[in-house]
Backbone as JSON, one array per atom type, in Angstrom:
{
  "sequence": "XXXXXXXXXXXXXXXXXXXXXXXXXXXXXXXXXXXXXXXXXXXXXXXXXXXXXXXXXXXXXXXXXXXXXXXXXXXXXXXXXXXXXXXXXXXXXXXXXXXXXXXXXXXXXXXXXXXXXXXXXXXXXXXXXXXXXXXXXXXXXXXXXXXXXXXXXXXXXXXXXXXXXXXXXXXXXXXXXXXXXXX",
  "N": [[1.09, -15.69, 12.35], [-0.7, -16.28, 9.98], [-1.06, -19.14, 10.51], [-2.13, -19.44, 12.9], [-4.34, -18.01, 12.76], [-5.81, -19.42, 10.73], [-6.32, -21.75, 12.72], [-8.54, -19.82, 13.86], [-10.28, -19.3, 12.59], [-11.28, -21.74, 11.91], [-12.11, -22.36, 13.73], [-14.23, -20.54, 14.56], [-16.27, -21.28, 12.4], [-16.16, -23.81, 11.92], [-16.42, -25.8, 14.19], [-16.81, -28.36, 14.6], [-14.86, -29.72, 12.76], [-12.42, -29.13, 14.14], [-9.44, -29.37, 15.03], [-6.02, -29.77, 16.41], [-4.78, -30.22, 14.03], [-5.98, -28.36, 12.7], [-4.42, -25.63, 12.81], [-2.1, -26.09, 11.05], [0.59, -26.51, 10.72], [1.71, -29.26, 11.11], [1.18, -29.95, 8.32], [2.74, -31.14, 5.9], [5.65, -33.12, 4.77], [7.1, -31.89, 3.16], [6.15, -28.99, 3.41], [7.27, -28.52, 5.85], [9.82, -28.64, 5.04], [10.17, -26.59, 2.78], [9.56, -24.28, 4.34], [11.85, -24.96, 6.15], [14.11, -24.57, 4.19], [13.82, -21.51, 3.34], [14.49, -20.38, 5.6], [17.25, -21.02, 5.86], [18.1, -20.15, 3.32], [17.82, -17.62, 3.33], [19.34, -16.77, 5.8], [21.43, -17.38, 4.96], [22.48, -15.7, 2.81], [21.87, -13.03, 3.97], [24.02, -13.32, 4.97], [25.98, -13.3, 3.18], [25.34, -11.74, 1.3], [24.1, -9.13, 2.22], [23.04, -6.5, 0.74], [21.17, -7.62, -0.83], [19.03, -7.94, 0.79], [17.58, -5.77, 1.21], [16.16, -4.42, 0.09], [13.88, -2.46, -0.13], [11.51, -1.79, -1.69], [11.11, -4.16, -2.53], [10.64, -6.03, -0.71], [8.19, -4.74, 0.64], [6.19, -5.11, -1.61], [6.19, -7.82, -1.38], [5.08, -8.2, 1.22], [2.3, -6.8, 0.76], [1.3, -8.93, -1.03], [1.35, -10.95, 0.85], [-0.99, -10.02, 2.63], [-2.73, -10.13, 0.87], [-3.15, -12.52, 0.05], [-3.45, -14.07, 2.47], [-5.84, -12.57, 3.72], [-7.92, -13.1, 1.48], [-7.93, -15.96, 0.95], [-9.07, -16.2, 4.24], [-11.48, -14.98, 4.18], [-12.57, -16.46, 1.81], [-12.86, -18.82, 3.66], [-14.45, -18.05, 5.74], [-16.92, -17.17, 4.29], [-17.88, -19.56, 2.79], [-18.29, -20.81, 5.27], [-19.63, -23.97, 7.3], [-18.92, -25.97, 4.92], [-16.42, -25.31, 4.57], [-13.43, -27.49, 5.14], [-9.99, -28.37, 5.76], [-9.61, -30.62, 4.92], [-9.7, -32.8, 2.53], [-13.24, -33.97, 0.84], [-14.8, -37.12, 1.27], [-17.25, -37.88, 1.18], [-20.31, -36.85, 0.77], [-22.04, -34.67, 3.17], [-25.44, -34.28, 4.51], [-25.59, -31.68, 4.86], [-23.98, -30.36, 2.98], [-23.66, -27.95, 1.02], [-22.74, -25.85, -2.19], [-20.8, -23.78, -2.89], [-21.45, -20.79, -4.13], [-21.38, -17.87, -4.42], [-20.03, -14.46, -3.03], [-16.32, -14.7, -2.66], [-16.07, -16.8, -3.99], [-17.48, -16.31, -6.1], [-15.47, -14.81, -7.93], [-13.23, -16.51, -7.92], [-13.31, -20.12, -7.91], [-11.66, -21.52, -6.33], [-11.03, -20.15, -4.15], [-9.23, -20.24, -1.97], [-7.25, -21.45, -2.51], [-6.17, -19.57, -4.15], [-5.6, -17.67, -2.36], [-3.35, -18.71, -0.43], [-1.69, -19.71, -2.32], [-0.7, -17.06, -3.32], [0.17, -16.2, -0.43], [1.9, -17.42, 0.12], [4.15, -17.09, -1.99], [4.68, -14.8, -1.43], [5.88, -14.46, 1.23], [8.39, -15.53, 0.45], [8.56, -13.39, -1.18], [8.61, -11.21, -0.08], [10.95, -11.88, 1.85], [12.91, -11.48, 0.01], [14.12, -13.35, -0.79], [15.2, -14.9, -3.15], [15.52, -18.07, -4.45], [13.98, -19.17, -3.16], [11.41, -18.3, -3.6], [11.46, -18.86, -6.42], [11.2, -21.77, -6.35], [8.77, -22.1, -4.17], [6.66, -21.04, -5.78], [6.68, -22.98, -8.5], [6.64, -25.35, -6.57], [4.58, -24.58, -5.18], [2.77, -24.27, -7.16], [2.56, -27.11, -8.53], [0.98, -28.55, -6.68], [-1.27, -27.34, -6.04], [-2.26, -27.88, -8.55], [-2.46, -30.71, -8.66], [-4.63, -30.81, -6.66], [-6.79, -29.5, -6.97], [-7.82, -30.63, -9.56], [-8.03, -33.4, -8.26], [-10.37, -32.73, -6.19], [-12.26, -31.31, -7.54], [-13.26, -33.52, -9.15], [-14.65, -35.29, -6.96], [-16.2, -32.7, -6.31], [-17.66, -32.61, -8.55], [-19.12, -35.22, -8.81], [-20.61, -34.57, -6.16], [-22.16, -32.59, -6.79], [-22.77, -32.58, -9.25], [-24.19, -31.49, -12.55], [-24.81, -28.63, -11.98], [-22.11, -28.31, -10.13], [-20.83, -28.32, -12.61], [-21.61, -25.94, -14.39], [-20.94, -24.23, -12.82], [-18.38, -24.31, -12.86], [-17.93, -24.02, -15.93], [-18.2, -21.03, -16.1], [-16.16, -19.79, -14.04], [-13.34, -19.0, -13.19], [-10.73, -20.86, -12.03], [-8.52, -19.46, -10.87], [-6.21, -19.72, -10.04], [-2.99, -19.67, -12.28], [-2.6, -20.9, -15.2], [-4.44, -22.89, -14.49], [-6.79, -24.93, -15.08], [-8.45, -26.92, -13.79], [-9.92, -30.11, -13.83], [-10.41, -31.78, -16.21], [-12.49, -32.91, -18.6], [-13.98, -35.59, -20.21], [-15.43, -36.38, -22.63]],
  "CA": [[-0.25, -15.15, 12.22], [-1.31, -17.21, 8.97], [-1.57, -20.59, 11.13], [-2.93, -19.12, 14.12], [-5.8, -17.54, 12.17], [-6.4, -20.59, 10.07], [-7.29, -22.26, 13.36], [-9.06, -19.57, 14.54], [-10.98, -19.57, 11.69], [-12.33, -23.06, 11.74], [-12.8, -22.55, 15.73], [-15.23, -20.0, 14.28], [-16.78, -21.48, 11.49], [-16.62, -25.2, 11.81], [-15.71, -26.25, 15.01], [-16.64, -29.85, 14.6], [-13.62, -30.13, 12.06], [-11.55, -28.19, 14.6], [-7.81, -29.79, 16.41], [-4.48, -29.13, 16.47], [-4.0, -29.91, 12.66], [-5.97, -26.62, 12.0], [-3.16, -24.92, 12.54], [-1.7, -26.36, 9.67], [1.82, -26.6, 10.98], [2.36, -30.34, 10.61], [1.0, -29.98, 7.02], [3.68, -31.94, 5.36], [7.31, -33.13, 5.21], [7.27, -30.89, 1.9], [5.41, -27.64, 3.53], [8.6, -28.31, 6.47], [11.21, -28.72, 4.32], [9.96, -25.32, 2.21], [9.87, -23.68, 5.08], [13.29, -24.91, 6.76], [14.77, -23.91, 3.12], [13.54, -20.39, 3.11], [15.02, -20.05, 6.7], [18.57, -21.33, 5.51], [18.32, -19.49, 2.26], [17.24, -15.72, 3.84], [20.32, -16.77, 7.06], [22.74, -17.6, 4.22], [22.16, -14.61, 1.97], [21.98, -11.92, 4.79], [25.93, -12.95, 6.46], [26.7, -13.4, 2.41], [24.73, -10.62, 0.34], [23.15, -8.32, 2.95], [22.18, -5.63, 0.45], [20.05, -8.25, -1.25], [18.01, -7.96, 2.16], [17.49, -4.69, 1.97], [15.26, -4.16, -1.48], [12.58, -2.3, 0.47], [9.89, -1.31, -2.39], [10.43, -5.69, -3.01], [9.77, -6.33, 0.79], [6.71, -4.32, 0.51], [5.28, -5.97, -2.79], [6.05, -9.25, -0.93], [3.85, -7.79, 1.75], [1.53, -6.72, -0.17], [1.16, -10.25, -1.81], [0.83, -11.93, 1.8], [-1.68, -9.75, 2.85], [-4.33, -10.38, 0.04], [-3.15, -14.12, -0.08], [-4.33, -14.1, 3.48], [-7.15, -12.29, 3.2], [-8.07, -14.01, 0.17], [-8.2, -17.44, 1.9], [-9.8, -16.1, 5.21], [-12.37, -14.66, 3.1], [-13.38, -17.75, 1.0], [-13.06, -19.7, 4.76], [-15.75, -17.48, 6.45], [-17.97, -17.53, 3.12], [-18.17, -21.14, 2.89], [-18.95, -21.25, 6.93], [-19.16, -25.25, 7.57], [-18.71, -26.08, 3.96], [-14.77, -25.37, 4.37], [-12.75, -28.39, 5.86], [-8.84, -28.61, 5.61], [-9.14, -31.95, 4.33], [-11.02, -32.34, 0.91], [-14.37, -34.65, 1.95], [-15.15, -37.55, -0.11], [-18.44, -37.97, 1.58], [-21.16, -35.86, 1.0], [-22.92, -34.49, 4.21], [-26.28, -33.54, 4.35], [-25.73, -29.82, 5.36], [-23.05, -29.93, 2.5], [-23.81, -26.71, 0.06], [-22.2, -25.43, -3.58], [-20.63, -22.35, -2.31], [-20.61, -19.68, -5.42], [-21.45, -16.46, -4.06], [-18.51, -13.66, -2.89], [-14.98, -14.51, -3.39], [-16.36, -18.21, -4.94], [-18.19, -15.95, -7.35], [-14.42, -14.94, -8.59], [-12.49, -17.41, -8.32], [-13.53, -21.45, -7.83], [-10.56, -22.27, -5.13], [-10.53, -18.76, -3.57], [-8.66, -20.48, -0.74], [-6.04, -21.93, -3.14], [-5.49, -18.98, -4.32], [-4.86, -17.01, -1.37], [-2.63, -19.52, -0.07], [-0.64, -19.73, -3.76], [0.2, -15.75, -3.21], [0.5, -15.96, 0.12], [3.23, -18.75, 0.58], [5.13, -16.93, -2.51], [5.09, -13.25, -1.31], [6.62, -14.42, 2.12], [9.62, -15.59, -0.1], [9.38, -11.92, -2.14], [8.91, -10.33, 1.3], [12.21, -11.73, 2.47], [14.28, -11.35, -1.0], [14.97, -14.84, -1.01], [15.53, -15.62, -4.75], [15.47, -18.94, -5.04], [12.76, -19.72, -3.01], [10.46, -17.92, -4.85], [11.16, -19.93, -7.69], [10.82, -23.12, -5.54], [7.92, -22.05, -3.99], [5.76, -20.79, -7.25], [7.03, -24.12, -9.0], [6.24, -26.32, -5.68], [2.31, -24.61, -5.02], [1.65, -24.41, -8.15], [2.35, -27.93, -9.34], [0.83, -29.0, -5.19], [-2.69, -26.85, -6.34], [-2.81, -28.31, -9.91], [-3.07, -31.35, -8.44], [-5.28, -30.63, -5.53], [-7.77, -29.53, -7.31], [-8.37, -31.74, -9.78], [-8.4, -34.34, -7.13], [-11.35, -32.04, -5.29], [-13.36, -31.15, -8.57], [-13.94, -34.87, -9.39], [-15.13, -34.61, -5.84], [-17.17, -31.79, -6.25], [-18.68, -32.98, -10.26], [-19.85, -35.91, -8.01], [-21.66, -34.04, -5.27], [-22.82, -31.37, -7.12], [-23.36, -32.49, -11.24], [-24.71, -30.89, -13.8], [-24.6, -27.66, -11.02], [-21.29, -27.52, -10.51], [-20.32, -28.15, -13.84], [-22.29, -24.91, -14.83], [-19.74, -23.29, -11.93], [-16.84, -24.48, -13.64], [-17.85, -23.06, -17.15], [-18.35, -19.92, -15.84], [-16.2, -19.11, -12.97], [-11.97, -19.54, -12.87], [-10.07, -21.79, -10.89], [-7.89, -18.47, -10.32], [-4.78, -19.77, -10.31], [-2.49, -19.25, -13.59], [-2.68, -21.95, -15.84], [-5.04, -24.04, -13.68], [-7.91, -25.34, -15.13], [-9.2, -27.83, -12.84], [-10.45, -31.41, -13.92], [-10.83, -32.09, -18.04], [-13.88, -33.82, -18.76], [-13.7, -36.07, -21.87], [-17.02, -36.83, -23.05]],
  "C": [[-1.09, -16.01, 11.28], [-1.76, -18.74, 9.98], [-2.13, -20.07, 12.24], [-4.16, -18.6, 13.93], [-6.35, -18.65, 11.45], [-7.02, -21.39, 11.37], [-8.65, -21.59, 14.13], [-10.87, -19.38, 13.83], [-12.0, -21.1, 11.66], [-12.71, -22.98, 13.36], [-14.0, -21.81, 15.29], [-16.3, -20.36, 13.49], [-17.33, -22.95, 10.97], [-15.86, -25.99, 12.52], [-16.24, -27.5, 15.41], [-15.66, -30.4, 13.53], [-12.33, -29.48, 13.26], [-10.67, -29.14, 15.39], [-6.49, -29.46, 15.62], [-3.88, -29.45, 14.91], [-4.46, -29.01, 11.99], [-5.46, -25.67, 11.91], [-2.08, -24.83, 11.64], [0.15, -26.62, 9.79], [2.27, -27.66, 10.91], [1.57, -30.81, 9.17], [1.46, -30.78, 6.27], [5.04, -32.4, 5.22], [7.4, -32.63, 4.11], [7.1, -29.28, 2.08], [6.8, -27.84, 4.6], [9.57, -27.82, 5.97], [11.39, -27.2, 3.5], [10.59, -24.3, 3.25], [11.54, -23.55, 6.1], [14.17, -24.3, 5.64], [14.46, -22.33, 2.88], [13.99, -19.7, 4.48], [16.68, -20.01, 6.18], [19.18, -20.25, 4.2], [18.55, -17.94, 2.77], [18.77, -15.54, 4.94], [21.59, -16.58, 5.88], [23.13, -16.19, 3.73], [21.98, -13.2, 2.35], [23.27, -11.92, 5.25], [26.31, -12.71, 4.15], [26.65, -12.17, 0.99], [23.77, -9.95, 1.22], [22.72, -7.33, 2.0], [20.74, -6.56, -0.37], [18.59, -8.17, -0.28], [17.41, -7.15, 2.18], [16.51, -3.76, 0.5], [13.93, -3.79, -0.82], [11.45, -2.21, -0.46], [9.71, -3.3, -2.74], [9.74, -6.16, -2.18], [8.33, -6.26, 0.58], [5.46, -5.38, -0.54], [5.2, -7.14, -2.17], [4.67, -9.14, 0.19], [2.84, -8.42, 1.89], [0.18, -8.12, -0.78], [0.75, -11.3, -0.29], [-0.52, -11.47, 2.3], [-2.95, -9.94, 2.45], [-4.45, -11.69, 0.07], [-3.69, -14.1, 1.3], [-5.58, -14.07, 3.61], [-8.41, -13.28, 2.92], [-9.05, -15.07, 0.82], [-8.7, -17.06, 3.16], [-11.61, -16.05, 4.84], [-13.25, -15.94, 2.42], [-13.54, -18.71, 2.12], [-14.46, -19.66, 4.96], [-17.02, -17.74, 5.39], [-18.48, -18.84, 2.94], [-18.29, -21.97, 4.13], [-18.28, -23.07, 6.97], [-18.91, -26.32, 6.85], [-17.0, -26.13, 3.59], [-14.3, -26.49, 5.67], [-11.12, -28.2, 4.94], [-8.43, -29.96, 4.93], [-10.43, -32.39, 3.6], [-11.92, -33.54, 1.31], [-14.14, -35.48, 0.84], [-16.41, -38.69, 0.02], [-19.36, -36.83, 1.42], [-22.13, -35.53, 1.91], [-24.42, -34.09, 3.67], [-26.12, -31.91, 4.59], [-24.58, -29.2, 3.82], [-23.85, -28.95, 0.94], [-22.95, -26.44, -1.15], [-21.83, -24.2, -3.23], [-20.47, -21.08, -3.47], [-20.68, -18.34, -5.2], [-20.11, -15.78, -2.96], [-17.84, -14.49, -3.51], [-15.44, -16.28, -4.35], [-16.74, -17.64, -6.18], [-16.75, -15.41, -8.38], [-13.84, -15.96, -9.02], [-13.46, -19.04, -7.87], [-12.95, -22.05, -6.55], [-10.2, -21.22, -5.03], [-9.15, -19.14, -1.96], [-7.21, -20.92, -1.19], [-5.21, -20.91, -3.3], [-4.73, -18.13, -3.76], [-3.97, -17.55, -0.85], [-1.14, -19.37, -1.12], [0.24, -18.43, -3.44], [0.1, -16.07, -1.89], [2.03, -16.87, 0.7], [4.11, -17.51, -0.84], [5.39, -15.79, -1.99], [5.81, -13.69, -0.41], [7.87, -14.7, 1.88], [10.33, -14.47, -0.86], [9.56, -10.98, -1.29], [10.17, -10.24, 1.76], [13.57, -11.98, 2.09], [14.63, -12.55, -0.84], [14.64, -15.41, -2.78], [14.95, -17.12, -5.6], [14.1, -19.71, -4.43], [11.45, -19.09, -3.2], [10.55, -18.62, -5.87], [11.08, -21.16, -6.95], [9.14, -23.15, -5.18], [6.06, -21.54, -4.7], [5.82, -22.21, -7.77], [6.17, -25.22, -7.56], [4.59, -26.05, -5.62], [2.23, -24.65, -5.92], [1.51, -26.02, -8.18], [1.45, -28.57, -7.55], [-1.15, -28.84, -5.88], [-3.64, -27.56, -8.06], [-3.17, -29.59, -9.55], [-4.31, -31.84, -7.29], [-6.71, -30.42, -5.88], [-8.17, -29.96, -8.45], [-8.92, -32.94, -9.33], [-9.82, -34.05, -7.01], [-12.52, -31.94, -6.48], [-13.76, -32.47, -8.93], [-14.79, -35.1, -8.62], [-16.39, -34.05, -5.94], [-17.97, -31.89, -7.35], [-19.42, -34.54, -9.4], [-20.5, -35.86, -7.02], [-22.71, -33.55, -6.12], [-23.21, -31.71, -8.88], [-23.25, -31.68, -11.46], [-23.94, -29.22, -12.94], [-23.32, -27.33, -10.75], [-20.14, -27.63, -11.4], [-20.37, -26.74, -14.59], [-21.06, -23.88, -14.17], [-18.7, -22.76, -12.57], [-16.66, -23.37, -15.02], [-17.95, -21.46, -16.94], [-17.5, -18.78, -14.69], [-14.63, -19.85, -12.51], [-11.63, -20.31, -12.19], [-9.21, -20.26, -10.09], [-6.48, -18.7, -10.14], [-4.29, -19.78, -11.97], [-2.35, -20.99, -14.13], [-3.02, -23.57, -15.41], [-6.32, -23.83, -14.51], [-9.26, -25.98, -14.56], [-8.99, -29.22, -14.23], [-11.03, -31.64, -15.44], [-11.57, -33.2, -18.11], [-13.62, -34.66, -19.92], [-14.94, -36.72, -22.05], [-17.17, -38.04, -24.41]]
}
């Protein structure tokens, strides 16, 4: 559902970025490998500790946690219309906008963040242990550098403007700052 809405999403919203890597499924040989490890881990751990499987109020919270991380990131897609691309620009269009209103007006990288909880809940969804700690440890340190990258980026479109953003308006992930200025 998550990759099939991510393309359906840019089919909707900015379908001159739109092909078969909006689906997001050949993402990386890191986003594979996560994923083949959270298959192996959940197969292992059900023939070897089936009650571990079976932690329904954790399921739920995992849920829970995919649902808003979804959301989340659909949410900050649609809001930022043809302003959201899958692959950070490092051209500035004319049509290209400062997106701060809704979920931008929370967080900064509302898309990060939905993404961040939604990749870890599917590991608290399906009691897998260790890849929850893999996968907290892997997005986070993936997003810390992602968006620093992007805010250099975006302090060179946007200046002064969305410097003002910054001071005022989280990155949203936990112990993300973004991009340290040194004056």
């Amino acid at each position: 559902l998550f990759h099939y809405s991510e393309y359906l999403v840019t089919a909707i919203n900015n379908p001159r970025s739109l092909s078969l890597d909006s689906f997001l499924l050949n993402h990386s040989f890191e986003y594979n490998l996560a994923a083949l490890s959270s298959w192996v881990e959940f197969t292992l751990e059900k023939f070897l500790f089936p009650e571990l499987k079976q932690i329904t109020w954790l399921s739920t919270v995992g849920l829970l946690m995919v649902i808003f991380g979804d959301c989340l990131r659909k949410a900050a897609m649609l809001t930022a219309g043809s302003n959201f691309n899958h692959i950070v620009q490092n051209e500035k269009s004319d049509t290209h906008t400062l997106v701060t209103s809704g979920v931008y007006g929370w967080f900064r990288h509302p898309s990060y963040v939905g993404w961040f909880y939604w990749s870890i809940g599917t590991q608290v969804l399906l009691c897998n242990p260790i890849c929850v700690v893999g996968y907290t440890l892997a997005s986070w340190r993936f997003f810390r550098e992602r968006i620093e990258e992007e805010e250099i980026t975006l302090i060179h479109f946007f200046g002064e403007e969305y410097l003002e953003y910054k001071r005022k308006v989280p990155s949203g992930l936990p112990f993300i700052k973004g991009v340290k200025l040194e004056l």
